[in-house]
XYZ file of C-alpha atoms in Angstrom:
387
model
C 0.000 0.000 0.000
C 1.423 3.362 -0.982
C 2.502 5.458 1.983
C 0.633 8.541 0.768
C -2.543 6.656 -0.105
C -3.751 6.469 3.496
C -3.432 8.856 6.443
C -4.605 8.299 10.008
C -6.082 10.200 12.945
C -5.707 8.750 16.433
C -8.299 10.130 18.831
C -8.406 9.982 22.610
C -12.090 10.574 23.208
C -12.344 8.377 26.289
C -10.674 10.170 29.204
C -10.219 7.013 31.260
C -12.222 8.196 34.267
C -13.390 4.614 34.824
C -9.791 3.651 35.616
C -9.378 6.070 38.515
C -5.800 6.612 39.676
C -4.365 4.694 36.721
C -5.272 7.511 34.336
C -5.122 10.447 36.751
C -1.860 11.746 35.284
C -1.582 9.890 31.970
C -3.912 9.299 29.023
C -5.411 5.869 28.598
C -3.288 5.441 25.463
C -0.007 5.320 27.416
C -1.163 3.009 30.196
C 1.245 0.074 30.635
C 0.074 -3.283 29.309
C 1.446 -6.844 29.425
C 4.716 -5.944 31.151
C 6.446 -3.991 28.380
C 3.840 -2.379 26.111
C 1.626 0.701 26.200
C -1.958 0.498 24.964
C -1.241 2.913 22.112
C 1.483 0.583 20.791
C -1.222 -1.624 19.322
C -3.008 1.113 17.390
C 0.273 2.609 16.199
C 1.599 -0.791 15.144
C -1.612 -1.666 13.307
C -1.250 1.566 11.327
C 2.436 1.367 10.442
C 2.110 -2.331 9.558
C -0.233 -1.147 6.795
C 2.449 1.346 5.686
C 0.429 4.304 6.980
C 3.080 6.936 7.653
C 1.102 10.141 8.094
C -0.539 10.175 11.534
C -2.355 12.941 13.439
C -2.810 12.363 17.189
C -5.163 14.237 19.520
C -4.354 14.267 23.254
C -5.264 16.239 26.368
C -2.722 19.011 26.996
C -2.826 18.188 30.735
C -1.478 14.670 30.062
C 1.076 15.204 27.303
C 4.315 14.254 29.049
C 3.611 10.527 28.899
C 2.913 10.407 25.107
C 5.957 12.568 24.356
C 8.194 10.403 26.544
C 6.958 7.189 24.956
C 6.832 8.151 21.283
C 9.848 10.451 21.249
C 10.952 10.923 17.657
C 8.896 7.937 16.520
C 11.947 5.872 15.521
C 10.575 2.508 16.658
C 7.495 2.937 14.448
C 9.578 4.327 11.526
C 7.849 7.697 11.868
C 11.118 9.649 11.704
C 11.932 9.092 8.030
C 11.709 11.614 5.193
C 8.389 10.192 4.002
C 6.864 9.758 7.475
C 5.064 12.358 9.562
C 3.264 12.449 12.877
C 1.646 15.422 14.566
C 0.183 15.966 18.040
C -2.742 18.277 18.745
C -4.552 19.297 21.936
C -8.280 18.656 22.358
C -8.489 21.647 24.691
C -7.084 23.885 21.942
C -9.802 22.685 19.569
C -12.446 23.350 22.247
C -11.084 26.849 22.985
C -11.160 27.823 19.327
C -14.796 26.782 19.086
C -15.641 28.838 22.189
C -13.845 31.829 20.661
C -15.768 31.394 17.408
C -12.596 30.456 15.535
C -12.024 27.784 12.887
C -11.397 24.865 15.240
C -10.864 22.060 12.703
C -8.474 23.985 10.440
C -5.306 22.261 11.705
C -6.824 18.821 11.106
C -8.109 19.852 7.683
C -4.685 21.234 6.795
C -3.080 17.929 7.822
C -5.482 15.957 5.635
C -4.930 18.185 2.611
C -1.139 18.049 2.922
C -1.204 14.259 3.345
C -2.528 13.936 -0.220
C -4.129 10.687 0.920
C -7.028 8.933 -0.774
C -8.320 7.432 2.470
C -8.128 8.309 6.158
C -8.317 5.891 9.075
C -9.756 7.093 12.394
C -8.824 5.051 15.498
C -10.245 5.555 18.996
C -8.356 4.761 22.205
C -10.425 2.148 24.091
C -10.298 -0.925 21.867
C -7.296 -3.223 22.217
C -6.911 -5.359 19.093
C -4.589 -6.560 16.347
C -6.213 -5.333 13.138
C -4.942 -5.628 9.568
C -5.858 -2.256 8.066
C -4.839 -3.430 4.607
C -7.778 -5.841 4.664
C -10.143 -3.179 6.000
C -9.165 -0.740 3.260
C -9.613 -3.394 0.563
C -13.143 -4.047 1.834
C -13.775 -0.296 1.996
C -12.740 0.037 -1.651
C -14.799 -2.976 -2.728
C -17.916 -1.601 -1.020
C -17.368 1.794 -2.659
C -18.369 3.369 0.643
C -17.658 6.869 1.873
C -17.380 5.569 5.434
C -16.635 2.033 6.662
C -17.164 1.052 10.316
C -15.176 -1.740 11.986
C -17.231 -3.827 14.423
C -17.104 -7.093 16.366
C -19.891 -9.311 17.652
C -19.527 -9.509 21.447
C -21.605 -10.153 24.545
C -23.071 -7.283 26.542
C -20.509 -7.720 29.340
C -17.810 -6.361 27.010
C -19.732 -3.195 26.136
C -19.706 0.160 27.920
C -22.902 2.205 28.129
C -21.545 4.979 25.871
C -20.334 2.546 23.197
C -22.169 2.338 19.901
C -23.779 -0.828 18.576
C -24.673 -1.413 14.939
C -27.927 -2.725 13.516
C -28.421 -4.635 10.265
C -31.487 -5.669 8.280
C -32.381 -9.274 7.421
C -30.192 -9.108 4.307
C -27.208 -8.063 6.405
C -27.125 -4.446 5.224
C -26.126 -1.744 7.715
C -29.134 0.204 9.026
C -27.680 2.522 11.676
C -26.126 2.742 15.127
C -27.170 3.698 18.634
C -25.684 4.025 22.089
C -25.615 0.765 23.998
C -27.453 2.502 26.866
C -30.379 3.055 24.466
C -30.789 -0.620 23.563
C -33.881 -2.296 24.956
C -33.523 -6.071 24.925
C -30.631 -8.390 25.678
C -29.840 -9.768 22.235
C -27.166 -12.164 23.407
C -24.557 -10.819 21.019
C -24.256 -7.210 19.903
C -22.420 -5.633 16.988
C -20.006 -3.446 18.938
C -18.652 -0.471 17.009
C -14.904 -0.411 17.678
C -14.520 3.363 17.146
C -12.471 2.583 14.044
C -13.473 4.084 10.697
C -12.039 4.158 7.188
C -13.289 7.115 5.143
C -12.559 8.906 1.922
C -10.271 11.805 2.760
C -12.096 14.296 0.525
C -15.383 13.296 2.145
C -13.862 13.773 5.620
C -12.524 17.228 4.745
C -15.981 18.280 3.567
C -17.512 16.829 6.749
C -15.095 18.784 8.972
C -15.612 22.012 7.023
C -19.384 21.669 7.262
C -19.304 20.864 10.989
C -17.030 23.833 11.618
C -19.293 26.151 9.652
C -22.358 24.986 11.583
C -20.456 25.137 14.933
C -21.136 21.485 15.644
C -19.236 19.141 17.962
C -15.440 19.317 18.377
C -15.356 15.517 18.695
C -14.453 13.840 15.419
C -15.479 10.454 16.817
C -18.941 11.722 17.714
C -19.228 13.431 14.350
C -18.437 10.205 12.512
C -20.987 8.205 14.510
C -23.694 10.817 13.919
C -22.933 11.023 10.217
C -22.961 7.230 9.917
C -26.643 7.361 10.883
C -27.434 9.592 7.904
C -27.576 6.598 5.567
C -29.683 8.437 2.990
C -26.839 10.908 2.452
C -23.781 8.794 3.291
C -22.769 5.430 1.839
C -21.778 3.368 4.897
C -19.981 0.047 4.744
C -18.921 -2.303 7.551
C -16.023 -4.633 8.323
C -16.399 -7.438 10.864
C -13.315 -8.017 12.994
C -12.977 -11.551 14.352
C -9.702 -11.393 16.313
C -8.924 -10.732 19.972
C -10.588 -7.625 21.440
C -10.623 -5.956 24.847
C -12.713 -2.865 25.498
C -10.710 -0.933 28.122
C -13.107 1.332 30.007
C -12.796 0.389 33.711
C -10.139 -0.827 36.111
C -11.689 -4.297 35.954
C -11.611 -4.433 32.151
C -7.961 -3.302 32.167
C -7.107 -5.951 34.763
C -8.944 -8.654 32.798
C -7.194 -7.705 29.551
C -3.806 -8.129 31.214
C -4.827 -11.444 32.767
C -5.928 -12.575 29.297
C -2.268 -12.438 28.290
C -1.592 -15.400 30.595
C -3.847 -17.477 28.337
C -1.568 -18.676 25.491
C -4.417 -18.655 22.978
C -5.365 -15.033 23.670
C -1.725 -13.978 24.017
C -0.870 -15.402 20.603
C -4.017 -13.955 19.023
C -3.071 -10.434 20.085
C 0.716 -10.436 19.968
C 1.617 -13.133 17.463
C -0.936 -12.711 14.699
C 0.153 -11.441 11.284
C 0.575 -8.011 12.898
C 3.940 -7.139 14.447
C 3.467 -5.130 17.661
C 6.137 -2.474 18.172
C 7.062 -0.702 21.398
C 9.821 1.566 22.642
C 13.075 -0.361 22.865
C 14.758 -0.884 26.243
C 18.248 -2.358 26.411
C 18.365 -4.108 29.774
C 19.675 -7.303 31.327
C 17.341 -10.319 31.554
C 15.239 -10.880 34.659
C 17.059 -12.843 37.392
C 15.317 -15.737 39.158
C 17.038 -17.027 42.304
C 17.047 -20.705 43.244
C 14.559 -20.020 46.027
C 12.028 -18.313 43.725
C 8.732 -20.055 42.936
C 7.323 -18.874 39.596
C 4.309 -20.244 37.728
C 2.057 -19.046 34.864
C 3.483 -15.511 34.857
C 5.176 -13.039 32.535
C 8.164 -10.797 33.198
C 9.840 -7.921 31.420
C 13.589 -7.308 31.611
C 15.765 -6.088 34.461
C 13.816 -7.571 37.375
C 14.967 -9.655 40.342
C 12.699 -12.429 41.636
C 13.451 -14.228 44.892
C 9.922 -14.839 46.163
C 6.723 -16.477 44.841
C 4.998 -15.185 41.686
C 1.897 -16.988 40.379
C -0.436 -15.905 37.550
C 0.965 -12.370 37.493
C 2.589 -9.851 35.167
C 5.753 -8.103 36.344
C 7.159 -5.131 34.446
C 10.704 -3.850 34.011
C 13.160 -3.328 36.868
C 10.884 -4.750 39.559
C 11.877 -6.744 42.641
C 10.090 -9.504 44.559
C 12.053 -10.291 47.734
C 12.398 -13.590 49.594
C 9.222 -14.776 51.293
C 7.049 -12.348 49.308
C 3.967 -13.673 47.495
C 2.575 -12.111 44.300
C -0.520 -13.780 42.860
C -3.069 -12.601 40.282
C -1.356 -9.205 40.254
C 0.012 -6.602 37.859
C 3.277 -5.022 38.988
C 4.296 -2.095 36.801
C 7.830 -0.771 36.292
C 10.166 -0.266 39.264
C 7.868 -2.072 41.674
C 9.270 -3.508 44.902
C 7.485 -6.176 46.932
C 9.523 -6.512 50.107
C 10.287 -9.561 52.221
C 7.249 -11.536 53.454
C 4.827 -9.055 51.836
C 1.707 -10.380 50.085
C 0.129 -8.941 46.930
C -2.933 -10.713 45.535
C -5.401 -9.472 42.904
C -3.950 -5.986 42.760
C -2.500 -3.469 40.312
C 0.658 -1.731 41.486
C 1.349 1.347 39.362
C 4.920 2.457 38.613
C 7.421 2.999 41.442
C 5.298 1.368 44.156
C 7.017 -0.139 47.203
C 5.214 -2.635 49.430
C 7.023 -2.736 52.751
C 7.996 -5.867 54.638
C 5.089 -8.018 55.845
C 2.365 -5.777 54.366
C -0.677 -7.450 52.755
C -2.493 -6.068 49.708
C -5.363 -8.424 48.929
C -8.184 -7.737 46.507
C -10.451 -10.086 44.586
C -10.622 -10.993 40.884
C -13.852 -8.989 40.683
C -12.399 -6.006 42.555
C -8.642 -5.699 42.166
C -6.986 -3.103 44.399
C -5.127 -0.255 42.670
C -2.069 1.293 44.327
C -1.263 4.639 42.742
C 2.068 5.577 41.253
C 4.943 6.220 43.651
C 3.157 4.964 46.785
C 5.051 3.401 49.701
C 2.541 0.976 51.235
C 3.041 0.642 54.973
C -0.343 -0.791 56.044
C -2.505 -3.705 54.935
C -5.102 -3.053 52.218
C -7.877 -5.625 51.967
C -11.023 -5.844 49.847
C -14.242 -7.837 50.004
C -14.514 -10.955 52.145
C -10.754 -11.489 52.401
C -9.446 -11.360 55.944
């Protein structure tokens, strides 16, 4: 696929409020996942694997340090070459321009015009998947649609109330979409819209110019969903995704997605499909396991030291589990330290957390405890019916 044939816009519409402390100072897109990745690595990798080299990213200006630190010059994703481009914009800046009666979509429109692309991909920030955009674009071209929506058939437990679900007629033709909160009956399986669209770039430019003229929403994602309901004016196609999917909208869904990676079938479906997942490179020594360590059904990044017990857990870079410590059903992010005889079960330890000697942190699979970044835990933290 020609590099200038397709451009991309990565949105960050979901602010991650359902994840509490985990997204208090970082966007959902840069939240750590499966020991060494960030959530945005999957969207970025899906795009560059399809040779999409012109990418426009929208973030909150209050949480920009984390994306800048992670992406840097974009070398890992080959976004630092002569033919590659990536830009970052602030949602608050777009909102301010609308309030001041200024042209708030002009920067995005300018990006699209300069990209000289035939098609544009829009990707939201909640859906974790391994998607071959080359296949999606081929289907988009075959359907001769102005807008193609990517969806997956899932049960209601994987859908958030503000997600969109698609409806089809008896012949399988797309009829429209609605918020999941507006659905009436439990249908068993729903057609979950993955907040991923492929559109004609010229059509998108016209849509943005019209919305700006009418002073409509500053949310491109919302604009695309609303326009996709105007089926008498817009030709809408669909693409059914059948691979691994997690919808990250709460602490529990984030925890479950990480635990999924301990299932070889799900791990391989996400990380070892035809799509190569790229992340920021770290040159570190391997993790050290002492003779006294007891490790089972777990994953580890580099640079850690394990002397205690780790079962069914994910341990990130440069973390330490001391002798006598027990870590089970837990996520330990970078630079974590579980001290001697401490116990961590069904919990998420954010970066730079230290659990002092003998302290117990015990949640449940249904309600994992979150310890915020940089905390030194000196007292027991228990949840539910655990004593």
